[in-house]
Amino acid sequence: MTYRKLKADNIFDGYKLIENTVLIVSKDGIIEDLVDAENAGDGTEIFSGILCPGFINCHCHLELSHMKELIPEKTGLVDFVFKVVTERHHSEEEILQAIENAESEMLNNGIISIGDICNNALTIAQKQKQRVRYYNFIEASGWLPSVSKIRFERSKNLLQEFSKLHTPSSIVPHAPYSVSQNLWNEIQPYFENRIVTIHNQETAFEDEFFLKGGGDLTRMYEMMQIDNTHHQPTGRSSLRSYFNKLDKAKKAILVHNTFMKQEDVDYVKLKTHPDSYRDKLKTYFCLCVNANKYIEDALPPIEMFRKNKCAIVLGTDSLASNWSLNILDEIKTIRKSFPLIPLEEMLQWATINGARAFDVDDQLGSFEIGKMPGVVIINEHDLSARRLI
Ligand SMILES: [Zn+2]
C-alpha cells in the first residue's frame, strides 16, 4: 500500500472539527483525500482522539535551550533579560546538545514548523538536518545609537550565514525598547516584502518608557550600564511609537502583546489590511502564554483580541522562560483562564493561522489535497499529542 487511511473520533482539518471521515495520506505524507468513513474501504487505522495537522510554533529561541530552569520564575521582564544576557557559563557542546534535544522535544509534541529568533549561528548545524521547517528571524538589538553600525553588520553577516540553509530568513528588531533610531534606519530597508517579528508590549513598563520615560526599563539600562540619556519619550504607547516602521514588511508577527490595549489594536487595524489585500502588511498576534506566566505572571488580553477578530497565532518562546516546548501546553494554559474558547478555534491558531503567518499555507496548516502538513493525534482528555506522520 502506498498510502495510509487514518480515522479518529474527530478530524480537525485546519479550520473545523469533522466526524465520520477518513484521512488518506500518501507514504510521503501528502494529503490525498478526506472521504466519508463508509466509502473508505478496508485497511483504515483507527485512533482515539483528534487527528490534526502539525503545529506551527511562531516564536521560539532555540539557541537559548540550555537555559532551562536556570532563571527564576516571576521576576519580571527586566531581571529576566538581565539574567539572559549575563548568563555565559555553558560550553558550546552543552549548548548544541540542548538545541538538538529541544528540537526533538518539539517534533515529538507535533510541531513541524518553527519561527526561530537567532542572535548567533549556533542553531545552523541542527537546522541543516532539515527535520523541521524553520523561518529564521535574525534579531537586531542595540540601544546605544553609537553601536548601530556594528550591530547591523553583525545581523547582515548572520543573515548571510543563515541564507546558506535555503530556509527563509529576515532581519528583525528585538523589541521597541532595545533598538535605537539609528539601528531602525539600518534594518528597515531589509523589511521589504519580508515577514518581520518583534517582541511587543511584553511588560507594563514598555508603554511607560515611551509615554513618559522612566520605569523599570530605565532601571534595566542602569543595571546594564548602558547610557539612556538619548531616549526621547514619544508621548504615545510603545506600539504607536514604532509600528509605522514596519510599513514595508509583508507580514508582521507581534509577539506577547501581554499589555496591549484596545487603542493599540485599533491602530494596528488602521495601518494594516485584511487578508484579501495580500500585497499590504498583514499583522498576526502571537501569544506565548506560558512565557508570560513564567516571566511576568501575567496573561495577554485574549478576549480583546478575539473580539477584534485579530489573527492569533501561538508560540512557545524558549526554554529560558518555559517549562516545555509544546503548543498544546500553551493551549492548556489558555483553557484554564479562558475555558469558553472552543478548542477548535485554538487549533486554528496553532495550525492554519501559523502557516499563513509564515506564508506556507499552500503546504502546511491544514488537511487539503496536495499539502504535506504532518499528522498529529491529540488526546482530548489530557491534551497531549503524538506525531503520526
Ligand atoms: Zn522571545
Short mmCIF file of C-alpha atoms and ligand atoms in Angstrom, two decimals:
data_model
loop_
_atom_site.label_atom_id
_atom_site.label_comp_id
_atom_site.label_asym_id
_atom_site.label_seq_id
_atom_site.Cartn_x
_atom_site.Cartn_y
_atom_site.Cartn_z
CA MET A 1 0.00 0.00 0.00
CA THR A 2 1.44 3.41 -0.92
CA TYR A 3 -0.88 5.36 1.33
CA ARG A 4 -2.38 5.25 4.84
CA LYS A 5 -6.04 5.61 5.78
CA LEU A 6 -6.45 7.29 9.17
CA LYS A 7 -9.59 7.70 11.25
CA ALA A 8 -10.19 9.03 14.77
CA ASP A 9 -13.13 10.29 16.87
CA ASN A 10 -12.70 13.62 15.11
CA ILE A 11 -10.58 15.17 12.43
CA PHE A 12 -9.55 18.80 12.78
CA ASP A 13 -8.79 19.80 9.20
CA GLY A 14 -7.15 23.16 10.00
CA TYR A 15 -10.49 25.01 10.12
CA LYS A 16 -13.10 22.87 11.86
CA LEU A 17 -13.78 19.54 13.57
CA ILE A 18 -15.40 16.87 11.40
CA GLU A 19 -16.69 13.39 12.22
CA ASN A 20 -17.07 10.12 10.33
CA THR A 21 -14.29 10.99 7.95
CA VAL A 22 -11.13 9.16 6.90
CA LEU A 23 -7.93 10.97 6.07
CA ILE A 24 -5.94 9.45 3.21
CA VAL A 25 -2.23 10.27 3.23
CA SER A 26 0.49 9.09 0.84
CA LYS A 27 3.56 7.38 2.28
CA ASP A 28 5.44 10.66 1.78
CA GLY A 29 2.90 12.50 3.92
CA ILE A 30 0.99 14.21 1.12
CA ILE A 31 -2.75 14.61 1.74
CA GLU A 32 -4.55 12.56 -0.90
CA ASP A 33 -8.16 12.96 0.21
CA LEU A 34 -10.72 13.20 3.01
CA VAL A 35 -13.55 10.74 2.43
CA ASP A 36 -16.73 9.62 4.19
CA ALA A 37 -15.93 6.73 6.53
CA GLU A 38 -18.42 4.47 4.75
CA ASN A 39 -16.67 4.99 1.41
CA ALA A 40 -13.14 4.46 2.74
CA GLY A 41 -12.94 0.71 2.08
CA ASP A 42 -10.65 -1.59 4.05
CA GLY A 43 -7.39 -1.06 5.86
CA THR A 44 -8.29 2.03 7.89
CA GLU A 45 -6.16 2.64 11.00
CA ILE A 46 -8.37 3.73 13.90
CA PHE A 47 -7.20 6.09 16.68
CA SER A 48 -8.94 7.63 19.64
CA GLY A 49 -8.73 11.41 19.83
CA ILE A 50 -8.42 14.13 17.19
CA LEU A 51 -6.33 13.91 14.03
CA CYS A 52 -4.79 17.32 13.43
CA PRO A 53 -2.23 18.90 11.07
CA GLY A 54 1.24 19.51 12.56
CA PHE A 55 1.56 22.60 14.75
CA ILE A 56 3.29 25.84 13.79
CA ASN A 57 5.33 27.36 16.63
CA CYS A 58 5.52 31.03 15.69
CA HIS A 59 8.00 32.13 18.32
CA CYS A 60 10.97 30.26 19.73
CA HIS A 61 14.62 30.91 20.65
CA LEU A 62 16.20 27.53 20.01
CA GLU A 63 19.65 28.94 20.86
CA LEU A 64 18.54 29.52 24.49
CA SER A 65 17.52 25.89 25.08
CA HIS A 66 20.41 25.29 27.50
CA MET A 67 18.87 27.82 29.91
CA LYS A 68 16.10 25.50 31.02
CA GLU A 69 15.26 26.01 34.72
CA LEU A 70 18.12 28.46 35.08
CA ILE A 71 16.23 31.70 35.50
CA PRO A 72 13.90 32.12 38.50
CA GLU A 73 10.19 32.42 37.71
CA LYS A 74 8.03 35.54 38.04
CA THR A 75 10.82 38.07 38.47
CA GLY A 76 9.56 40.40 35.74
CA LEU A 77 10.99 41.10 32.30
CA VAL A 78 13.83 43.39 33.32
CA ASP A 79 15.51 40.91 35.67
CA PHE A 80 14.80 38.12 33.18
CA VAL A 81 16.52 39.93 30.28
CA PHE A 82 19.43 40.88 32.54
CA LYS A 83 19.92 37.22 33.51
CA VAL A 84 19.73 36.02 29.87
CA VAL A 85 22.35 38.48 28.64
CA THR A 86 24.74 37.92 31.55
CA GLU A 87 24.48 34.11 31.70
CA ARG A 88 27.56 32.78 29.93
CA HIS A 89 28.97 29.72 31.66
CA HIS A 90 27.85 26.98 29.23
CA SER A 91 30.21 25.22 26.84
CA GLU A 92 29.41 25.17 23.14
CA GLU A 93 28.98 21.41 23.36
CA GLU A 94 26.30 21.77 26.05
CA ILE A 95 24.51 24.44 24.03
CA LEU A 96 24.49 22.33 20.83
CA GLN A 97 23.20 19.29 22.71
CA ALA A 98 20.41 21.35 24.28
CA ILE A 99 19.45 22.67 20.82
CA GLU A 100 19.18 19.15 19.45
CA ASN A 101 17.14 17.95 22.45
CA ALA A 102 14.80 20.93 22.23
CA GLU A 103 14.15 20.34 18.54
CA SER A 104 13.40 16.66 19.25
CA GLU A 105 11.02 17.69 22.04
CA MET A 106 9.12 19.95 19.64
CA LEU A 107 8.94 17.25 16.94
CA ASN A 108 7.60 14.75 19.47
CA ASN A 109 4.99 17.28 20.54
CA GLY A 110 3.70 17.60 16.98
CA ILE A 111 5.46 20.83 15.95
CA ILE A 112 6.57 20.78 12.31
CA SER A 113 7.47 24.39 11.66
CA ILE A 114 9.16 26.99 13.85
CA GLY A 115 9.73 30.72 13.70
CA ASP A 116 13.09 30.92 15.41
CA ILE A 117 14.84 34.00 16.78
CA CYS A 118 18.58 33.95 16.04
CA ASN A 119 21.31 36.01 17.70
CA ASN A 120 24.14 33.67 16.75
CA ALA A 121 24.92 30.83 14.34
CA LEU A 122 24.77 28.00 16.90
CA THR A 123 21.48 26.56 15.59
CA ILE A 124 22.70 26.22 11.99
CA ALA A 125 24.21 22.74 12.42
CA GLN A 126 20.91 21.39 13.75
CA LYS A 127 18.85 23.19 11.13
CA GLN A 128 20.97 21.63 8.37
CA LYS A 129 19.40 18.28 9.25
CA GLN A 130 16.07 19.67 7.96
CA ARG A 131 13.91 17.78 10.43
CA VAL A 132 11.76 20.88 10.96
CA ARG A 133 10.86 23.77 8.65
CA TYR A 134 12.27 26.98 10.05
CA TYR A 135 11.73 30.65 9.47
CA ASN A 136 14.86 32.31 10.87
CA PHE A 137 14.43 35.74 12.38
CA ILE A 138 17.86 37.35 12.71
CA GLU A 139 17.44 39.59 15.71
CA ALA A 140 18.98 43.05 15.74
CA SER A 141 19.29 44.92 19.01
CA GLY A 142 21.32 47.80 20.39
CA TRP A 143 20.00 50.70 22.41
CA LEU A 144 23.13 52.84 22.15
CA PRO A 145 22.94 54.83 18.90
CA SER A 146 26.74 54.57 18.57
CA VAL A 147 26.68 50.75 18.22
CA SER A 148 24.09 50.67 15.42
CA LYS A 149 26.62 50.14 12.60
CA ILE A 150 28.37 47.25 14.37
CA ARG A 151 25.10 45.60 15.34
CA PHE A 152 23.69 45.96 11.85
CA GLU A 153 26.83 44.47 10.28
CA ARG A 154 26.58 41.54 12.67
CA SER A 155 22.94 40.93 11.70
CA LYS A 156 23.78 41.19 8.00
CA ASN A 157 26.61 38.64 8.33
CA LEU A 158 24.35 36.31 10.26
CA LEU A 159 21.64 36.67 7.62
CA GLN A 160 24.19 35.60 5.04
CA GLU A 161 25.18 32.54 7.08
CA PHE A 162 21.56 31.51 7.56
CA SER A 163 20.75 32.03 3.88
CA LYS A 164 23.05 29.05 3.13
CA LEU A 165 20.38 26.88 4.76
CA HIS A 166 17.94 27.75 1.96
CA THR A 167 15.26 28.44 4.53
CA PRO A 168 13.57 31.83 4.65
CA SER A 169 15.27 34.36 6.92
CA SER A 170 14.84 38.03 7.72
CA ILE A 171 16.43 40.69 9.92
CA VAL A 172 14.04 41.77 12.68
CA PRO A 173 14.08 44.21 15.60
CA HIS A 174 14.29 42.63 19.07
CA ALA A 175 11.91 44.99 20.88
CA PRO A 176 10.84 48.64 20.72
CA TYR A 177 12.94 49.49 23.79
CA SER A 178 16.15 47.83 22.56
CA VAL A 179 16.54 49.24 19.04
CA SER A 180 17.82 52.79 18.65
CA GLN A 181 16.50 55.02 15.86
CA ASN A 182 19.90 54.64 14.13
CA LEU A 183 19.56 50.87 14.14
CA TRP A 184 15.95 51.06 12.89
CA ASN A 185 17.24 53.17 9.99
CA GLU A 186 19.76 50.45 9.12
CA ILE A 187 17.39 47.48 9.30
CA GLN A 188 14.20 48.96 7.84
CA PRO A 189 15.22 48.52 4.17
CA TYR A 190 15.56 44.81 4.93
CA PHE A 191 11.87 44.51 5.85
CA GLU A 192 10.68 44.98 2.28
CA ASN A 193 8.31 42.17 1.37
CA ARG A 194 9.59 40.03 4.27
CA ILE A 195 8.00 38.64 7.38
CA VAL A 196 9.04 40.70 10.38
CA THR A 197 8.51 39.92 14.04
CA ILE A 198 9.05 41.93 17.23
CA HIS A 199 8.58 41.40 20.98
CA ASN A 200 5.68 43.75 21.67
CA GLN A 201 4.36 45.18 24.95
CA GLU A 202 5.67 42.26 26.97
CA THR A 203 5.88 44.30 30.16
CA ALA A 204 3.69 47.08 31.54
CA PHE A 205 6.81 49.25 31.77
CA GLU A 206 7.23 49.31 28.00
CA ASP A 207 4.39 51.80 27.50
CA GLU A 208 5.62 53.89 30.42
CA PHE A 209 9.09 54.07 28.85
CA PHE A 210 7.66 55.58 25.65
CA LEU A 211 4.87 57.64 27.18
CA LYS A 212 6.93 59.43 29.85
CA GLY A 213 10.35 57.80 30.13
CA GLY A 214 11.38 56.20 33.42
CA GLY A 215 10.05 52.98 34.87
CA ASP A 216 11.62 49.56 35.04
CA LEU A 217 13.27 49.68 31.60
CA THR A 218 15.27 52.71 32.72
CA ARG A 219 16.37 50.60 35.69
CA MET A 220 17.43 47.85 33.27
CA TYR A 221 19.72 50.21 31.36
CA GLU A 222 21.17 51.42 34.65
CA MET A 223 21.84 47.80 35.68
CA MET A 224 23.49 47.13 32.33
CA GLN A 225 25.39 50.43 32.50
CA ILE A 226 24.02 51.46 29.11
CA ASP A 227 23.59 55.19 28.57
CA ASN A 228 19.89 56.01 28.17
CA THR A 229 20.10 59.81 28.02
CA HIS A 230 19.39 59.84 24.26
CA HIS A 231 15.91 58.39 24.84
CA GLN A 232 13.13 60.79 23.94
CA PRO A 233 9.70 59.64 25.16
CA THR A 234 7.17 59.94 22.34
CA GLY A 235 4.08 60.54 24.47
CA ARG A 236 2.49 57.56 22.75
CA SER A 237 2.26 53.87 23.60
CA SER A 238 5.15 51.61 22.68
CA LEU A 239 3.28 50.13 19.70
CA ARG A 240 2.25 53.51 18.37
CA SER A 241 5.83 54.71 18.69
CA TYR A 242 7.28 52.11 16.30
CA PHE A 243 4.56 50.36 14.29
CA ASN A 244 4.90 52.68 11.26
CA LYS A 245 8.48 51.48 10.89
CA LEU A 246 7.20 48.05 9.81
CA ASP A 247 5.31 49.57 6.86
CA LYS A 248 7.39 47.91 4.16
CA ALA A 249 7.09 44.40 5.57
CA LYS A 250 4.72 41.90 4.03
CA LYS A 251 3.64 40.48 7.36
CA ALA A 252 4.25 41.44 10.97
CA ILE A 253 4.10 38.99 13.87
CA LEU A 254 3.71 40.87 17.15
CA VAL A 255 4.88 38.61 19.95
CA HIS A 256 3.50 38.54 23.55
CA ASN A 257 1.19 41.60 23.48
CA THR A 258 0.67 40.99 27.19
CA PHE A 259 -0.07 44.62 27.95
CA MET A 260 -1.59 45.66 24.62
CA LYS A 261 -4.68 47.86 24.82
CA GLN A 262 -7.74 48.31 22.64
CA GLU A 263 -6.42 51.57 21.20
CA ASP A 264 -3.24 49.77 20.06
CA VAL A 265 -5.31 47.12 18.29
CA ASP A 266 -7.34 49.93 16.68
CA TYR A 267 -4.09 51.48 15.50
CA VAL A 268 -2.85 48.18 14.01
CA LYS A 269 -6.18 47.78 12.21
CA LEU A 270 -5.93 51.29 10.84
CA LYS A 271 -2.44 50.65 9.50
CA THR A 272 -2.94 47.15 8.13
CA HIS A 273 -5.31 45.43 5.81
CA PRO A 274 -7.40 42.28 5.78
CA ASP A 275 -6.11 39.12 4.16
CA SER A 276 -7.59 39.92 0.74
CA TYR A 277 -5.04 42.71 0.30
CA ARG A 278 -2.12 40.28 0.12
CA ASP A 279 0.30 42.98 -1.02
CA LYS A 280 -0.23 45.04 2.14
CA LEU A 281 1.10 44.48 5.64
CA LYS A 282 -0.89 41.85 7.48
CA THR A 283 -0.46 41.58 11.25
CA TYR A 284 -0.53 38.47 13.42
CA PHE A 285 -0.79 38.44 17.20
CA CYS A 286 1.43 35.74 18.68
CA LEU A 287 0.57 34.52 22.18
CA CYS A 288 3.25 32.87 24.35
CA VAL A 289 1.19 32.49 27.50
CA ASN A 290 3.45 30.13 29.40
CA ALA A 291 6.38 32.52 28.98
CA ASN A 292 4.16 35.36 30.22
CA LYS A 293 3.26 33.24 33.25
CA TYR A 294 6.91 32.35 33.79
CA ILE A 295 8.35 35.84 33.49
CA GLU A 296 5.62 38.33 34.44
CA ASP A 297 2.95 36.05 35.93
CA ALA A 298 0.51 37.79 33.60
CA LEU A 299 -1.69 36.83 30.66
CA PRO A 300 -2.45 38.81 27.48
CA PRO A 301 -5.98 40.18 26.88
CA ILE A 302 -7.01 37.23 24.71
CA GLU A 303 -10.75 38.03 24.76
CA MET A 304 -9.98 41.52 23.47
CA PHE A 305 -8.01 40.04 20.53
CA ARG A 306 -10.87 37.64 19.78
CA LYS A 307 -13.47 40.39 19.96
CA ASN A 308 -11.44 42.37 17.43
CA LYS A 309 -11.08 39.34 15.16
CA CYS A 310 -7.27 39.58 15.34
CA ALA A 311 -5.32 36.83 13.57
CA ILE A 312 -3.95 34.93 16.59
CA VAL A 313 -1.00 32.51 16.40
CA LEU A 314 0.86 30.63 19.13
CA GLY A 315 4.48 30.38 20.23
CA THR A 316 6.38 28.60 22.98
CA ASP A 317 9.15 31.17 23.43
CA SER A 318 12.34 29.48 24.73
CA LEU A 319 13.23 27.03 27.47
CA ALA A 320 14.75 30.01 29.32
CA SER A 321 11.16 31.12 30.04
CA ASN A 322 9.05 28.00 29.62
CA TRP A 323 8.76 24.57 31.21
CA SER A 324 8.24 22.85 27.84
CA LEU A 325 8.24 23.50 24.09
CA ASN A 326 4.73 22.29 23.43
CA ILE A 327 1.92 24.12 21.65
CA LEU A 328 -0.71 22.03 23.46
CA ASP A 329 0.76 23.13 26.82
CA GLU A 330 0.13 26.72 25.66
CA ILE A 331 -3.46 25.80 24.80
CA LYS A 332 -3.90 24.12 28.19
CA THR A 333 -2.84 27.32 29.97
CA ILE A 334 -5.20 29.43 27.86
CA ARG A 335 -8.02 26.98 28.60
CA LYS A 336 -7.53 27.31 32.35
CA SER A 337 -8.16 31.05 32.29
CA PHE A 338 -10.47 31.20 29.26
CA PRO A 339 -12.50 27.97 29.43
CA LEU A 340 -15.11 29.22 26.96
CA ILE A 341 -12.76 29.50 23.97
CA PRO A 342 -13.55 26.49 21.75
CA LEU A 343 -10.67 24.04 21.24
CA GLU A 344 -11.45 24.19 17.51
CA GLU A 345 -10.59 27.89 17.46
CA MET A 346 -7.31 27.45 19.37
CA LEU A 347 -6.32 24.65 16.98
CA GLN A 348 -6.81 27.12 14.11
CA TRP A 349 -4.34 29.45 15.84
CA ALA A 350 -1.90 26.53 16.17
CA THR A 351 -2.17 25.34 12.55
CA ILE A 352 -3.61 27.30 9.62
CA ASN A 353 -3.05 30.76 11.15
CA GLY A 354 0.62 29.99 11.80
CA ALA A 355 1.02 28.63 8.27
CA ARG A 356 -0.47 31.86 6.91
CA ALA A 357 1.81 33.96 9.10
CA PHE A 358 4.85 32.22 7.55
CA ASP A 359 3.38 32.22 4.03
CA VAL A 360 3.43 28.42 3.87
CA ASP A 361 -0.33 27.85 3.91
CA ASP A 362 -0.08 26.30 0.44
CA GLN A 363 1.90 23.43 2.08
CA LEU A 364 1.21 23.35 5.82
CA GLY A 365 -1.51 24.08 8.36
CA SER A 366 -4.49 22.09 7.02
CA PHE A 367 -5.59 18.77 5.56
CA GLU A 368 -6.09 19.88 1.97
CA ILE A 369 -5.22 17.79 -1.05
CA GLY A 370 -1.59 18.16 -2.12
CA LYS A 371 -0.33 19.69 1.16
CA MET A 372 2.23 17.99 3.42
CA PRO A 373 1.19 19.34 6.84
CA GLY A 374 2.20 16.41 9.07
CA VAL A 375 -0.38 14.43 11.05
CA VAL A 376 -0.72 14.54 14.82
CA ILE A 377 -3.10 12.62 17.07
CA ILE A 378 -4.36 14.65 20.04
CA ASN A 379 -5.61 13.00 23.22
CA GLU A 380 -8.67 15.14 24.06
CA HIS A 381 -8.60 14.35 27.77
CA ASP A 382 -5.08 15.41 28.73
CA LEU A 383 -4.33 17.47 25.57
CA SER A 384 -1.21 15.52 24.80
CA ALA A 385 -0.09 14.84 21.24
CA ARG A 386 1.74 12.17 19.33
CA ARG A 387 3.08 12.59 15.84
CA LEU A 388 1.86 10.02 13.32
CA ILE A 389 3.42 11.48 10.16
ZN ZN B 1 11.06 35.79 22.68
#
